[in-house]
Amino acid sequence: MSRLPASEALARFKVLDLTRVRAGPTCVRQLADWGADVIKIEMPEGNVGGDMGGPRHGPDFQNLHRNKRSITLDLKQPEGAEIFRKMVRGADVVVENFRPDVKAKLGIDYESLRQINPRIVYGSISGFGQDGPYRENPGFDQIAQGMGGLMSITGLPGQGPVRVGIAINDTSAGILLANGIVLALLARERTGEGQWVHTSLLEAQIFMLDFQASRYTMKGEVAKQEGNFHPTSPGTGMFQTADGYINIAASGDNLWKRFCEVAGDKELATHPDFATVPLRAKNRAALIAHLNDLVRSKPSAYWVEALNKAGVPCGPINTIDQVFADPQVQHLKIRRPVDHPTLGSFDIIGQPIHMSAFSQPERLRPTPDQGQHTDEVLRELGYDAAAITALHAKGAV
């Protein structure tokens, strides 16, 4: 079956992007990469505001805002607000991550916009939710990592709380909101009406706790730091080899027996302290010490090849450059090229989603310059050259 280009998957939808920093742009990127007509709305140059997502020509900004058009618009000016309302009339989605009080003051909240376009799907990301005692508090990824429990279970036992090395709540909240927006668009096909879809960094963090959270909600177990070893699956963790470090997942009795065969330790499989999963969990410290001594006897390459051949999950601990040198990563082609008019050609991170009917985005369109498409969008809205010149002169765009 021939596949359509990725740009056609969501091509019938127009998205107005009011987001800044990372969580909101992550959401919109999911829609833009699959072909939605995304218009990024920014404050005119020189006005207070800005994206606050790092330098525009830096890797972070370029990776977050590709495949969009950009206009400048001052929503505090009557002319700017009127332009935005015109845009809303013809849009399918609005995405924002302002604090609740800010969007209400600007008149760009859901209740205001649904009066203009009842079919609008309105997506919001906040730090802590759209209501409740923390609704006005500013949100930041690391704050949510701490409040949502992640830092208490990350790191080595006893070393104190540790943040994870990525903005996991910004990213997960953005992906979750994109999923919610697509659900709302599907529902609109049945009902004819849009709706408000929202999530928060705190909710995303708790959702991402997954089994660690359900251990508490079901059994009252409060997870602690376990370092590089799986908290509930003995035999799974990071081990030092003769020349480096690897991860091994010898969980369950079947994989455990296979590991023992590869390790050449016949007594280990039937050892009275390690013969079953409950025994290995009970004698966890002794198990880890024994495995560390065993794995250090051979180099990483031996274990990775031999264990995977035996069906026991095992992999190296890669640095970022080693990740992109890995043959499987290269085969997946998640590193995608961009041709930028100022920065030249470079690679950014593509989509991890594969669909049989749509191809992966081959070459991603570069992040636009600030306001690059302002006049183009205004012409689409019916403004003539004289009106556009006047709007620029007034600073409304």
Short mmCIF file of N, CA and C in Angstrom, two decimals, residues 226-302:
data_model
loop_
_atom_site.label_atom_id
_atom_site.label_comp_id
_atom_site.label_asym_id
_atom_site.label_seq_id
_atom_site.Cartn_x
_atom_site.Cartn_y
_atom_site.Cartn_z
N GLU A 226 16.01 3.82 44.59
CA GLU A 226 16.61 2.51 44.37
C GLU A 226 17.81 2.59 43.44
N GLY A 227 18.21 3.81 43.10
CA GLY A 227 19.37 3.97 42.23
C GLY A 227 19.12 3.38 40.86
N ASN A 228 20.06 2.58 40.39
CA ASN A 228 19.98 2.03 39.04
C ASN A 228 19.37 0.64 38.99
N PHE A 229 18.69 0.25 40.07
CA PHE A 229 18.08 -1.07 40.12
C PHE A 229 16.57 -0.94 40.19
N HIS A 230 15.87 -1.81 39.45
CA HIS A 230 14.43 -1.74 39.37
C HIS A 230 13.81 -1.95 40.75
N PRO A 231 12.84 -1.11 41.13
CA PRO A 231 12.31 -1.17 42.50
C PRO A 231 11.49 -2.42 42.80
N THR A 232 10.91 -3.04 41.79
CA THR A 232 10.04 -4.20 42.06
C THR A 232 10.43 -5.43 41.26
N SER A 233 11.49 -5.36 40.48
CA SER A 233 11.87 -6.48 39.61
C SER A 233 13.32 -6.87 39.87
N PRO A 234 13.59 -7.73 40.85
CA PRO A 234 14.96 -8.11 41.17
C PRO A 234 15.63 -8.80 39.98
N GLY A 235 16.90 -8.44 39.76
CA GLY A 235 17.62 -8.96 38.60
C GLY A 235 17.67 -7.97 37.46
N THR A 236 16.99 -6.84 37.63
CA THR A 236 16.99 -5.79 36.61
C THR A 236 17.69 -4.56 37.15
N GLY A 237 18.71 -4.10 36.42
CA GLY A 237 19.45 -2.93 36.87
C GLY A 237 20.67 -2.67 36.03
N MET A 238 21.49 -1.74 36.49
CA MET A 238 22.74 -1.39 35.82
C MET A 238 23.90 -2.07 36.54
N PHE A 239 24.80 -2.65 35.75
CA PHE A 239 25.93 -3.38 36.32
C PHE A 239 27.22 -2.96 35.63
N GLN A 240 28.30 -2.95 36.42
CA GLN A 240 29.61 -2.61 35.87
C GLN A 240 30.24 -3.86 35.27
N THR A 241 30.75 -3.71 34.05
CA THR A 241 31.43 -4.81 33.38
C THR A 241 32.94 -4.62 33.50
N ALA A 242 33.70 -5.43 32.77
CA ALA A 242 35.16 -5.31 32.80
C ALA A 242 35.63 -4.00 32.17
N ASP A 243 34.79 -3.39 31.32
CA ASP A 243 35.24 -2.17 30.63
C ASP A 243 34.18 -1.08 30.55
N GLY A 244 33.10 -1.17 31.33
CA GLY A 244 32.07 -0.14 31.25
C GLY A 244 30.85 -0.50 32.08
N TYR A 245 29.69 -0.09 31.60
CA TYR A 245 28.43 -0.33 32.30
C TYR A 245 27.38 -0.79 31.30
N ILE A 246 26.47 -1.65 31.77
CA ILE A 246 25.36 -2.12 30.95
C ILE A 246 24.10 -2.22 31.80
N ASN A 247 22.97 -2.28 31.13
CA ASN A 247 21.70 -2.59 31.78
C ASN A 247 21.31 -4.02 31.45
N ILE A 248 20.85 -4.74 32.45
CA ILE A 248 20.37 -6.11 32.27
C ILE A 248 18.98 -6.21 32.89
N ALA A 249 18.06 -6.89 32.18
CA ALA A 249 16.72 -7.11 32.71
C ALA A 249 16.46 -8.61 32.81
N ALA A 250 17.05 -9.24 33.84
CA ALA A 250 16.85 -10.67 34.07
C ALA A 250 15.71 -10.87 35.06
N SER A 251 14.54 -10.35 34.68
CA SER A 251 13.39 -10.39 35.58
C SER A 251 12.56 -11.64 35.32
N GLY A 252 11.85 -12.10 36.32
CA GLY A 252 11.03 -13.30 36.17
C GLY A 252 11.90 -14.56 36.16
N ASP A 253 11.31 -15.68 36.44
CA ASP A 253 12.08 -16.92 36.56
C ASP A 253 12.65 -17.40 35.23
N ASN A 254 11.92 -17.21 34.14
CA ASN A 254 12.39 -17.68 32.84
C ASN A 254 13.65 -16.93 32.40
N LEU A 255 13.60 -15.58 32.43
CA LEU A 255 14.76 -14.79 32.04
C LEU A 255 15.92 -15.00 33.02
N TRP A 256 15.61 -15.20 34.28
CA TRP A 256 16.64 -15.44 35.28
C TRP A 256 17.43 -16.71 34.96
N LYS A 257 16.73 -17.76 34.59
CA LYS A 257 17.41 -19.02 34.25
C LYS A 257 18.29 -18.86 33.01
N ARG A 258 17.78 -18.11 32.03
CA ARG A 258 18.58 -17.87 30.82
C ARG A 258 19.84 -17.07 31.14
N PHE A 259 19.68 -16.07 32.01
CA PHE A 259 20.85 -15.28 32.41
C PHE A 259 21.89 -16.17 33.09
N CYS A 260 21.46 -17.02 33.99
CA CYS A 260 22.39 -17.90 34.70
C CYS A 260 23.13 -18.82 33.73
N GLU A 261 22.45 -19.28 32.68
CA GLU A 261 23.09 -20.13 31.68
C GLU A 261 24.17 -19.37 30.94
N VAL A 262 23.85 -18.14 30.51
CA VAL A 262 24.85 -17.33 29.80
C VAL A 262 26.02 -17.00 30.71
N ALA A 263 25.73 -16.72 31.98
CA ALA A 263 26.78 -16.36 32.94
C ALA A 263 27.65 -17.56 33.31
N GLY A 264 27.17 -18.77 32.99
CA GLY A 264 27.93 -19.97 33.31
C GLY A 264 27.95 -20.28 34.78
N ASP A 265 26.95 -19.82 35.50
CA ASP A 265 26.86 -20.06 36.95
C ASP A 265 25.69 -21.00 37.20
N LYS A 266 25.93 -22.29 37.13
CA LYS A 266 24.86 -23.28 37.24
C LYS A 266 24.22 -23.29 38.62
N GLU A 267 25.01 -23.00 39.65
CA GLU A 267 24.48 -23.02 41.00
C GLU A 267 23.58 -21.82 41.30
N LEU A 268 23.79 -20.73 40.57
CA LEU A 268 23.04 -19.50 40.84
C LEU A 268 21.54 -19.69 40.61
N ALA A 269 21.17 -20.44 39.56
CA ALA A 269 19.76 -20.63 39.22
C ALA A 269 18.98 -21.35 40.32
N THR A 270 19.67 -22.21 41.07
CA THR A 270 18.98 -22.98 42.11
C THR A 270 19.42 -22.60 43.52
N HIS A 271 20.18 -21.52 43.62
CA HIS A 271 20.65 -21.06 44.93
C HIS A 271 19.44 -20.82 45.85
N PRO A 272 19.46 -21.33 47.07
CA PRO A 272 18.30 -21.22 47.96
C PRO A 272 17.88 -19.79 48.25
N ASP A 273 18.80 -18.82 48.11
CA ASP A 273 18.45 -17.43 48.36
C ASP A 273 17.89 -16.73 47.12
N PHE A 274 18.11 -17.32 45.93
CA PHE A 274 17.78 -16.62 44.69
C PHE A 274 16.90 -17.45 43.75
N ALA A 275 16.36 -18.55 44.16
CA ALA A 275 15.70 -19.49 43.25
C ALA A 275 14.38 -18.97 42.69
N THR A 276 13.70 -18.08 43.40
CA THR A 276 12.41 -17.54 42.94
C THR A 276 12.42 -16.02 43.03
N VAL A 277 11.45 -15.41 42.37
CA VAL A 277 11.35 -13.95 42.40
C VAL A 277 11.17 -13.43 43.83
N PRO A 278 10.28 -14.00 44.64
CA PRO A 278 10.15 -13.51 46.02
C PRO A 278 11.45 -13.64 46.82
N LEU A 279 12.19 -14.74 46.60
CA LEU A 279 13.46 -14.90 47.31
C LEU A 279 14.49 -13.88 46.83
N ARG A 280 14.51 -13.62 45.52
CA ARG A 280 15.47 -12.63 45.02
C ARG A 280 15.11 -11.23 45.52
N ALA A 281 13.81 -10.95 45.67
CA ALA A 281 13.40 -9.66 46.22
C ALA A 281 13.78 -9.56 47.70
N LYS A 282 13.58 -10.63 48.44
CA LYS A 282 13.89 -10.64 49.86
C LYS A 282 15.38 -10.48 50.11
N ASN A 283 16.19 -11.10 49.26
CA ASN A 283 17.66 -11.06 49.42
C ASN A 283 18.30 -10.16 48.38
N ARG A 284 17.65 -9.05 48.14
CA ARG A 284 18.03 -8.13 47.07
C ARG A 284 19.47 -7.64 47.17
N ALA A 285 19.90 -7.22 48.35
CA ALA A 285 21.26 -6.68 48.51
C ALA A 285 22.31 -7.73 48.18
N ALA A 286 22.14 -8.95 48.68
CA ALA A 286 23.09 -10.02 48.40
C ALA A 286 23.08 -10.38 46.91
N LEU A 287 21.90 -10.33 46.31
CA LEU A 287 21.79 -10.62 44.88
C LEU A 287 22.57 -9.61 44.05
N ILE A 288 22.38 -8.33 44.35
CA ILE A 288 23.08 -7.28 43.59
C ILE A 288 24.59 -7.42 43.75
N ALA A 289 25.05 -7.68 44.95
CA ALA A 289 26.49 -7.85 45.19
C ALA A 289 27.04 -9.02 44.39
N HIS A 290 26.31 -10.13 44.35
CA HIS A 290 26.76 -11.30 43.60
C HIS A 290 26.79 -11.00 42.10
N LEU A 291 25.75 -10.36 41.61
CA LEU A 291 25.69 -10.06 40.18
C LEU A 291 26.77 -9.06 39.77
N ASN A 292 27.06 -8.09 40.62
CA ASN A 292 28.13 -7.14 40.31
C ASN A 292 29.47 -7.87 40.14
N ASP A 293 29.78 -8.80 41.03
CA ASP A 293 31.02 -9.58 40.91
C ASP A 293 31.02 -10.41 39.63
N LEU A 294 29.87 -10.98 39.31
CA LEU A 294 29.77 -11.86 38.15
C LEU A 294 29.92 -11.08 36.84
N VAL A 295 29.21 -9.96 36.72
CA VAL A 295 29.20 -9.20 35.47
C VAL A 295 30.54 -8.52 35.22
N ARG A 296 31.26 -8.15 36.29
CA ARG A 296 32.56 -7.50 36.12
C ARG A 296 33.61 -8.43 35.50
N SER A 297 33.29 -9.70 35.37
CA SER A 297 34.29 -10.65 34.87
C SER A 297 34.48 -10.59 33.36
N LYS A 298 33.53 -9.95 32.63
CA LYS A 298 33.62 -9.92 31.17
C LYS A 298 33.28 -8.52 30.66
N PRO A 299 33.73 -8.19 29.44
CA PRO A 299 33.47 -6.85 28.88
C PRO A 299 32.01 -6.67 28.46
N SER A 300 31.64 -5.42 28.27
CA SER A 300 30.26 -5.07 27.93
C SER A 300 29.79 -5.77 26.67
N ALA A 301 30.62 -5.77 25.62
CA ALA A 301 30.21 -6.33 24.33
C ALA A 301 29.83 -7.80 24.46
N TYR A 302 30.55 -8.53 25.31
CA TYR A 302 30.22 -9.94 25.50
C TYR A 302 28.82 -10.10 26.05
#
